[in-house]
Tab-separated table of C-alpha atoms and ligand atoms in Angstrom:
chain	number	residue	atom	x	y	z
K	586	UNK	CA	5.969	-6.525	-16.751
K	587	UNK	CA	6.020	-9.126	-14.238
K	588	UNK	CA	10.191	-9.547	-14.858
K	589	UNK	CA	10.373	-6.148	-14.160
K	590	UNK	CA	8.819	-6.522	-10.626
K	591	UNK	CA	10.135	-9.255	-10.296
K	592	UNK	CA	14.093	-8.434	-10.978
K	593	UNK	CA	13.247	-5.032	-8.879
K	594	UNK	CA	12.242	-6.666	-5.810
K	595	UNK	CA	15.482	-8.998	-6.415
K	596	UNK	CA	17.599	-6.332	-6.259
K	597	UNK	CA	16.870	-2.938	-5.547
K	598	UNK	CA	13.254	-3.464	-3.018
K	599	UNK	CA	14.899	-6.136	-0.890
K	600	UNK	CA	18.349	-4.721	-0.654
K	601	UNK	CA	19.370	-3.529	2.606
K	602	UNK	CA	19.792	0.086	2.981
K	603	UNK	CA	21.780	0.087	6.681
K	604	UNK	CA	20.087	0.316	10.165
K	605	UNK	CA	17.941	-3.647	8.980
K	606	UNK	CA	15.887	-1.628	6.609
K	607	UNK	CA	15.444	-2.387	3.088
K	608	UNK	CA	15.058	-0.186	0.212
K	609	UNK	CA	11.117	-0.254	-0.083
K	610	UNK	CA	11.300	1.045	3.126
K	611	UNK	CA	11.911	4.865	1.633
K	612	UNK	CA	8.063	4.030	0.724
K	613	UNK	CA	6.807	4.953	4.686
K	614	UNK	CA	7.142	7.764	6.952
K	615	UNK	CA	9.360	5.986	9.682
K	616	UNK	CA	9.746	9.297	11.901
K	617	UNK	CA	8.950	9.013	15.605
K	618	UNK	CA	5.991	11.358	14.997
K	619	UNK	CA	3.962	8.788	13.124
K	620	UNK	CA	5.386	5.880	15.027
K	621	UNK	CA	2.250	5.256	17.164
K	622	UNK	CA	-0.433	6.082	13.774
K	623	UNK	CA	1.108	3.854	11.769
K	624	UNK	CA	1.608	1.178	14.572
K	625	UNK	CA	-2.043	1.437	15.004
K	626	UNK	CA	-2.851	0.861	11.465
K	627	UNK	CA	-0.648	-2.206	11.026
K	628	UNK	CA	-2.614	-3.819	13.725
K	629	UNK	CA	-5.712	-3.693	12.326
K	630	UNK	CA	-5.298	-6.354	9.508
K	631	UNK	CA	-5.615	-9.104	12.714
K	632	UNK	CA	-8.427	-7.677	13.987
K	633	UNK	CA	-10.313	-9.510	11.046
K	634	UNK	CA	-8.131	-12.437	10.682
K	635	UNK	CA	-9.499	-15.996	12.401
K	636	UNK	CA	-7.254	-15.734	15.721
K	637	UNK	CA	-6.085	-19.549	15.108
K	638	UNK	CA	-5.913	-21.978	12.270
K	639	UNK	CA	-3.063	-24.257	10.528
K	640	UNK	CA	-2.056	-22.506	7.717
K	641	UNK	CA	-2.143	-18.694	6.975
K	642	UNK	CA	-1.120	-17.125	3.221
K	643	UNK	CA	0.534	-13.879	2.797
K	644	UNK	CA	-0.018	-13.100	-0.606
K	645	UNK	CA	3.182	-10.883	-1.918
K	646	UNK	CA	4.656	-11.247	1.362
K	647	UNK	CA	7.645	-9.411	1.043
K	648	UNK	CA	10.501	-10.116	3.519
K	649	UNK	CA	7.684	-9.493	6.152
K	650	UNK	CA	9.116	-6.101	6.517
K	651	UNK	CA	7.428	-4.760	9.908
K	652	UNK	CA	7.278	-6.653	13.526
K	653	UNK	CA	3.865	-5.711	13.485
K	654	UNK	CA	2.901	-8.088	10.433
K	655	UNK	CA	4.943	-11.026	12.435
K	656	UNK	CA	1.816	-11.110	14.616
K	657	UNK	CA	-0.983	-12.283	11.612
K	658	UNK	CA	0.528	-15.306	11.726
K	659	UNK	CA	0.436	-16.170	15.809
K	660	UNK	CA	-2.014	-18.348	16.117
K	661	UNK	CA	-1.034	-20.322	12.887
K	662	UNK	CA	0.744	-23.269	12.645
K	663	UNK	CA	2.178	-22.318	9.293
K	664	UNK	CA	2.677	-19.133	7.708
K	665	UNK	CA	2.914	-19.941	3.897
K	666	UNK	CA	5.068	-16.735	2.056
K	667	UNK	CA	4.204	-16.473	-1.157
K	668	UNK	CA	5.898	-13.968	-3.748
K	669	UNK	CA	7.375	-13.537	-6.967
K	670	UNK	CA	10.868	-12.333	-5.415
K	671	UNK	CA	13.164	-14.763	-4.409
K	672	UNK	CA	14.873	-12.407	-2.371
K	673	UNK	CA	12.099	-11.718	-0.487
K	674	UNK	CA	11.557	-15.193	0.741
K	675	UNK	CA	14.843	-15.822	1.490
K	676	UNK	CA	14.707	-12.859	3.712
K	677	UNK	CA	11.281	-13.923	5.210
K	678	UNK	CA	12.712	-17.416	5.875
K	679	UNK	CA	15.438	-15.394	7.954
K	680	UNK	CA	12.416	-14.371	10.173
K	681	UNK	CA	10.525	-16.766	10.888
K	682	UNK	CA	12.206	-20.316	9.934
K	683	UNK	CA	10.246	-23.045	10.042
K	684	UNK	CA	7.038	-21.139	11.144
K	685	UNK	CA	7.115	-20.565	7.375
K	686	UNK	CA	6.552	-22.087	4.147
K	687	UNK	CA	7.948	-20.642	1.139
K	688	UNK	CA	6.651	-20.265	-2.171
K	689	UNK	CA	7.348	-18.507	-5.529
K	690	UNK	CA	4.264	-17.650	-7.082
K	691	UNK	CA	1.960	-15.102	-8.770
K	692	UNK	CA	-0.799	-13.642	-7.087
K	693	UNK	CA	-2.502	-14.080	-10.128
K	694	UNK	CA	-2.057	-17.667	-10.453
K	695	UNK	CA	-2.028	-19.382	-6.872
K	696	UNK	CA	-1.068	-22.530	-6.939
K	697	UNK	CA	-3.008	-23.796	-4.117
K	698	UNK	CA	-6.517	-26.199	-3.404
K	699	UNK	CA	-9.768	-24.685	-2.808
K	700	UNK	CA	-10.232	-23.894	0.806
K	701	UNK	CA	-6.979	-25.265	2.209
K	702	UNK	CA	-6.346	-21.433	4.057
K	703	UNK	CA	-7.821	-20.422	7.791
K	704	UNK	CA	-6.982	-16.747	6.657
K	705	UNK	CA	-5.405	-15.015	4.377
K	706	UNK	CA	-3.307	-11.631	4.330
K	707	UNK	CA	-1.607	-9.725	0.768
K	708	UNK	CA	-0.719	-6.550	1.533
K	709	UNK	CA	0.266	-3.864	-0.593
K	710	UNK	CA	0.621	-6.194	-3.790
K	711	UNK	CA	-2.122	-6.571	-5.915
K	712	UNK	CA	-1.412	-3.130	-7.433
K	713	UNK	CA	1.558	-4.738	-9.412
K	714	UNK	CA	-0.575	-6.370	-11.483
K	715	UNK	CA	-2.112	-4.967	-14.849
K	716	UNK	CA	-5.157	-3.485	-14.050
K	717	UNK	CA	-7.079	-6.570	-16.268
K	718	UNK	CA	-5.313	-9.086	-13.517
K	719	UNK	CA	-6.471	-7.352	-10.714
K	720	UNK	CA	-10.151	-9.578	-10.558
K	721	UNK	CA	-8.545	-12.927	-10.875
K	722	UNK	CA	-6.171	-12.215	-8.283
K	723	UNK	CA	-9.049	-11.190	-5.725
K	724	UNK	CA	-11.134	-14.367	-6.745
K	725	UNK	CA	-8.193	-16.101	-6.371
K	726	UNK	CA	-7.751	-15.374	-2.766
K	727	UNK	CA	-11.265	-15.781	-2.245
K	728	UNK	CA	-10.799	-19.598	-3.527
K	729	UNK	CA	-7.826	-20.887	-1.231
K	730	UNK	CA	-9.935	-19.019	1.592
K	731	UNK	CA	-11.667	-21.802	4.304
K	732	UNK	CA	-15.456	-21.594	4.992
K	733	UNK	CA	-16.161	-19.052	7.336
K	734	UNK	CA	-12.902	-17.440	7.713
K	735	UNK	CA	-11.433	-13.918	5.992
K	736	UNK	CA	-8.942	-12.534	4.250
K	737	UNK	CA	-7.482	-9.291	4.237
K	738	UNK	CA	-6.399	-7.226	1.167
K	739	UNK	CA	-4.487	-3.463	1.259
K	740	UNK	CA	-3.547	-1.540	-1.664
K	741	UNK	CA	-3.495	1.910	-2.033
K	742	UNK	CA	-6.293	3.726	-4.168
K	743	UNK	CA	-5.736	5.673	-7.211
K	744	UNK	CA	-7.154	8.789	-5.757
K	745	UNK	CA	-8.243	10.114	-2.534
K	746	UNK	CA	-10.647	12.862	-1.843
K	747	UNK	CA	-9.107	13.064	1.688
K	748	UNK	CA	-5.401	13.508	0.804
K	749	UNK	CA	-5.189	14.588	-2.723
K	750	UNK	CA	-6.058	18.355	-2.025
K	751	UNK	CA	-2.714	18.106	-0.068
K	752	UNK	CA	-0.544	17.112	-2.765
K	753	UNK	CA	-2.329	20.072	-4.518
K	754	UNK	CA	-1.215	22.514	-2.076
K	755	UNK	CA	2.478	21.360	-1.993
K	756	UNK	CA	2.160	21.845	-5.785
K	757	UNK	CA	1.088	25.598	-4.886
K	758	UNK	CA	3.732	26.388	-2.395
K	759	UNK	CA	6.494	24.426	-4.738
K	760	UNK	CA	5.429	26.692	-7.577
K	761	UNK	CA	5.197	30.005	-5.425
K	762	UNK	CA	9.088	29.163	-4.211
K	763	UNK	CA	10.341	28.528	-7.746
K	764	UNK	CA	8.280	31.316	-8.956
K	765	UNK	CA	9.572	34.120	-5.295
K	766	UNK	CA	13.125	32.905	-6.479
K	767	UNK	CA	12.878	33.695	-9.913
K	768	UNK	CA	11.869	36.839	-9.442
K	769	UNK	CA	14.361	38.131	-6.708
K	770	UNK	CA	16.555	36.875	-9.077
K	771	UNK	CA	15.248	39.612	-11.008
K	772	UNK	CA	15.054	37.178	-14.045
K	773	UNK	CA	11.513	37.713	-14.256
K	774	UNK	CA	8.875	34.952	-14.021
K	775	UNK	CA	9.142	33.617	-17.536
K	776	UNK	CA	8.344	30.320	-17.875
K	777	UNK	CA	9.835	29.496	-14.554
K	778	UNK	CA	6.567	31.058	-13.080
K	779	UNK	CA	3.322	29.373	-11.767
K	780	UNK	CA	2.895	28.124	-14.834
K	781	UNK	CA	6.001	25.461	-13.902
K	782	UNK	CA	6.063	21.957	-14.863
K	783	UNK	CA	6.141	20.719	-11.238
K	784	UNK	CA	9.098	18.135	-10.955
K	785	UNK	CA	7.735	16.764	-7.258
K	786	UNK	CA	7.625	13.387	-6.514
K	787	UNK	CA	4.414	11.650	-7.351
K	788	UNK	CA	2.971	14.900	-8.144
K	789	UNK	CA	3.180	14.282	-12.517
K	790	UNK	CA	0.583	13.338	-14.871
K	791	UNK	CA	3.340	10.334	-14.880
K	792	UNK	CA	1.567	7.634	-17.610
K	793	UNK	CA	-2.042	8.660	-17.584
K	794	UNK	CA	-3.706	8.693	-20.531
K	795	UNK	CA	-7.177	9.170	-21.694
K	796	UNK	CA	-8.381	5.550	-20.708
K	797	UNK	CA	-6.621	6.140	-17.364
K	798	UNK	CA	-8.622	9.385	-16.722
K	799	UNK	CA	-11.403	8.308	-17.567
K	800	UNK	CA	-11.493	5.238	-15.017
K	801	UNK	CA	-9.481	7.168	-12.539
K	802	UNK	CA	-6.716	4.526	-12.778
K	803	UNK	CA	-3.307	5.133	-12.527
K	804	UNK	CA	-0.375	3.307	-14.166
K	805	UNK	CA	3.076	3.974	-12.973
K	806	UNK	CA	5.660	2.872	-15.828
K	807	UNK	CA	8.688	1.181	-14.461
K	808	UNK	CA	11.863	3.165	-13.759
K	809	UNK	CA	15.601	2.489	-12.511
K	810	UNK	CA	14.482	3.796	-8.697
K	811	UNK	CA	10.491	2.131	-9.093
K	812	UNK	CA	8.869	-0.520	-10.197
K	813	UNK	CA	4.851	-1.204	-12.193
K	814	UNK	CA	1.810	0.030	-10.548
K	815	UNK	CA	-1.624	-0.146	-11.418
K	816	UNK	CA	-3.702	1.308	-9.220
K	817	UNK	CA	-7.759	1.837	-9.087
K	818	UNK	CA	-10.162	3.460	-7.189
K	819	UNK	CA	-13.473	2.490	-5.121
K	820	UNK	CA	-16.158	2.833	-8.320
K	821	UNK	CA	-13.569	0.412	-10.217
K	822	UNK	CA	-13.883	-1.721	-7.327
K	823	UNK	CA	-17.307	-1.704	-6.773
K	824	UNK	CA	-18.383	-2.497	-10.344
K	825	UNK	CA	-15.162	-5.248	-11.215
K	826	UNK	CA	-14.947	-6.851	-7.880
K	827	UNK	CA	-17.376	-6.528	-5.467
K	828	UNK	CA	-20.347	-8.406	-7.544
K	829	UNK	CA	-18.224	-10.968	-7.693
K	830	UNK	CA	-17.136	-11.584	-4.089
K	831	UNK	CA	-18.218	-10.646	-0.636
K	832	UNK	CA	-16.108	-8.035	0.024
K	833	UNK	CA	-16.131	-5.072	2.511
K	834	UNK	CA	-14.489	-1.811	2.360
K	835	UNK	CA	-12.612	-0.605	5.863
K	836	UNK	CA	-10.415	1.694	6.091
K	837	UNK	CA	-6.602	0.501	7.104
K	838	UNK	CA	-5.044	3.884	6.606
K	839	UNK	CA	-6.505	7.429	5.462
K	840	UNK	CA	-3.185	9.407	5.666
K	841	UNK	CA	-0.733	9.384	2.747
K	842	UNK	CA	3.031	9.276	3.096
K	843	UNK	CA	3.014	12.647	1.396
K	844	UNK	CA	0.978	14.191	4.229
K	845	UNK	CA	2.838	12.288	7.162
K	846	UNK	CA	6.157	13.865	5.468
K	847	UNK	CA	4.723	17.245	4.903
K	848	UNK	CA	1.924	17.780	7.290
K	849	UNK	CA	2.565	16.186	10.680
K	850	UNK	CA	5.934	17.693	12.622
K	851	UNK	CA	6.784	16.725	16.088
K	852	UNK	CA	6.643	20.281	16.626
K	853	UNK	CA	3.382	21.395	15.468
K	854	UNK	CA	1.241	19.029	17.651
K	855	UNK	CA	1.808	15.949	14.869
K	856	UNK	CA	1.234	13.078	17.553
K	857	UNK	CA	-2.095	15.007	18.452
K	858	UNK	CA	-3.603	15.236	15.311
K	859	UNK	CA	-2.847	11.770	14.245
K	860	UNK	CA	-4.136	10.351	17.405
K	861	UNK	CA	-7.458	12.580	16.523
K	862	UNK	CA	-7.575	11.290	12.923
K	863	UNK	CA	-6.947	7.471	14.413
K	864	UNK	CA	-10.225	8.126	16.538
K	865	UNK	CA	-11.775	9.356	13.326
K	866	UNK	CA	-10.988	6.204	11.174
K	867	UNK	CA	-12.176	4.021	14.208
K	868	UNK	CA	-15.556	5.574	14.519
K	869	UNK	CA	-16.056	5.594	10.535
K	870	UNK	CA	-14.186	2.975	9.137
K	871	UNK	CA	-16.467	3.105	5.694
K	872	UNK	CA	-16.272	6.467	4.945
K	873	UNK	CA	-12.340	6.644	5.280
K	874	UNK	CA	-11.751	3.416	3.644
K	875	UNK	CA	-13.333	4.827	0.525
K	876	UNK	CA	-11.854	8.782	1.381
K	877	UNK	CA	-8.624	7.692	2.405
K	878	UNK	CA	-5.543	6.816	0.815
K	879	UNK	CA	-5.347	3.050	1.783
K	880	UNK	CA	-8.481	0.673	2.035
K	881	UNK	CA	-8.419	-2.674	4.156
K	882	UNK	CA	-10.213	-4.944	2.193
K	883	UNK	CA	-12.046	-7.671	4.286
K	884	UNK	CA	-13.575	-10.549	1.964
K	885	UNK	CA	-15.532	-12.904	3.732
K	886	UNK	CA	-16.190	-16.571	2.571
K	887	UNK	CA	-19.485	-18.150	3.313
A	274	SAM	C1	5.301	-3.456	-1.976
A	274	SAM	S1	5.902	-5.066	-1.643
A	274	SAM	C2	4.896	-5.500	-0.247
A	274	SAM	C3	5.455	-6.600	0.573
A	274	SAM	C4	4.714	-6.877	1.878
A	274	SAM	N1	3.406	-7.440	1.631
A	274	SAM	C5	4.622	-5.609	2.686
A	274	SAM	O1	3.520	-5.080	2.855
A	274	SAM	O2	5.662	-5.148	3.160
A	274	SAM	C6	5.205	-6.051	-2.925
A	274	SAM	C7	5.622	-7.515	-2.887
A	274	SAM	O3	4.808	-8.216	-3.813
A	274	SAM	C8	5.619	-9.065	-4.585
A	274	SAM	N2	4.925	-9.255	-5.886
A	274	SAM	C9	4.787	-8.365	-6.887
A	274	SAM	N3	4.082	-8.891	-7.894
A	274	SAM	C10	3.756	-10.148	-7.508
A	274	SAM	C11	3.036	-11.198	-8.121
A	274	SAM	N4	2.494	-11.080	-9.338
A	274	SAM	N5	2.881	-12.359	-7.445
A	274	SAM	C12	3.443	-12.521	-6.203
A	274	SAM	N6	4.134	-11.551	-5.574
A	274	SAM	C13	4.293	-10.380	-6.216
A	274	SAM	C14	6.943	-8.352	-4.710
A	274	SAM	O4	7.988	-9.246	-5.017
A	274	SAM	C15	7.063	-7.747	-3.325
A	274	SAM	O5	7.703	-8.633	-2.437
């Protein structure tokens, strides 16, 4: 599995696309409209970081893909990229030079001492693992982590109360297009009707089984256009991982790039309602970090 993510990110997720962005980059909502939210959001992974220290780890760092993540690593003497893609270190070298220190390595297995970190970002990589990997991963950036300092994990959750009835209602108004067409094509609603298996993205039973429903996990299989996930959702965490470090759920994001697509138009006062929800997430950051689509993870090391 880890091949597969691996050969993916060498060359299809770090490919450039045109206009400096890469392929993963179809992943956001990178519309004017959700400029500012998502701006917003980015910055608050340094809010928790120590503001100096020598060396800082991002975990799965990608080519350090927005400006906004450039600034984790400020008040470091060394950022230390580590990922599984070779491609994506070569492009994060590209960035930053010899602010950087480059490493292939599995999240799963870092290859680092005890303690040697002042802070510590990994940022929408964990879920790559199997599901089984996901609690040595965590310990494992809990380990490199100095006394006193933090790191900060994002992921996305498997579900969320807060966007999911969304998806459901694009579902709806997919299935009451298909099935309006149908029938002024006067073909009738056979089994084109409500009853449709609905083709949208994300929107599939895509490899759950019973296991999977059961822990409300989610496993997406590789495919030419995607790579493994394995995602989980805040019960998982709070029985698998949180007795075994100190580990705080905030929220980093609540909207889905489903919604931001759908939902928020320049038109229909989209800056205004994300600014509102922004407000929201700052004034309860627990209750949309477990509600919302994307948790920021702060784990604390005594
Ligand atoms: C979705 S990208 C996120 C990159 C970056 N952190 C960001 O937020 O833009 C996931 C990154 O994790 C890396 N990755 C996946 N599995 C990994 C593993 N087991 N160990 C280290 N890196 C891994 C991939 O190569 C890829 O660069």
């Amino acid at each position: 599995m880890k091949n597969h993510v691996r050969e993916f990110y060498d060359t299809i997720g770090w490919s450039r696309v045109g206009d400096g962005l890469y392929q993963n980059a179809r992943y956001e909502d990178l519309r004017p409209v959700s400029q500012e939210y998502i701006h917003n959001c980015h910055l608050r992974v340094k809010r928790h970081l120590a503001p100096t220290g020598k060396y800082l780890l991002d975990a799965g760092s990608g080519p350090i893909q927005y400006p906004e993540y450039l600034t984790y690593s400020e008040g470091y003497r060394y950022r230390v990229c580590a990922d599984i893609s070779i491609t994506a270190l070569r492009e994060a070298r590209k960035k930053i030079g010899g602010h950087g220190l480059y490493v292939v390595a599995d999240i799963a297995n870092l290859p680092f001492k005890t303690g040697v970190f002042d802070g510590v970002v990994s940022l929408h990589t964990i879920h790559h693992l199997p599901l089984e990997e996901h609690p040595r991963a965590y310990a494992g950036l809990h380990r490199v982590l100095a006394a006193g300092r933090a790191a900060v994990v994002v992921n996305g959750w498997s579900r969320s109360p807060l966007m999911d009835p969304f998806r459901a209602l694009s579902r709806l108004r997919k299935r009451a297009w298909l099935f309006a067409r149908k029938v002024l094509r006067g073909r009738g609603t056979g089994d084109g009707g409500p009853g449709t298996r609905d083709r949208g993205p994300g929107t599939g039973d895509r490899g759950l089984n019973t296991e999977h429903r059961k822990l409300n996990t989610v496993l997406r299989p590789p495919s030419p256009k995607n790579t493994f996930v394995e995602k989980h959702d805040p019960a998982w965490f709070k029985r698998t991982i949180a007795p075994q470090i100190p580990a705080e759920i905030l929220v980093w994001r609540a909207a889905s790039v489903h919604f931001l697509k759908n939902y928020i138009h320049e038109h229909r006062g989209g800056r205004r309602i994300l600014r509102l929800l922004y407000r929201l997430e700052e004034r309860f950051p627990r209750w949309f970090g477990e509600k919302g689509t994307y948790p920021l993870i702060v784990i604390r090391k005594a």
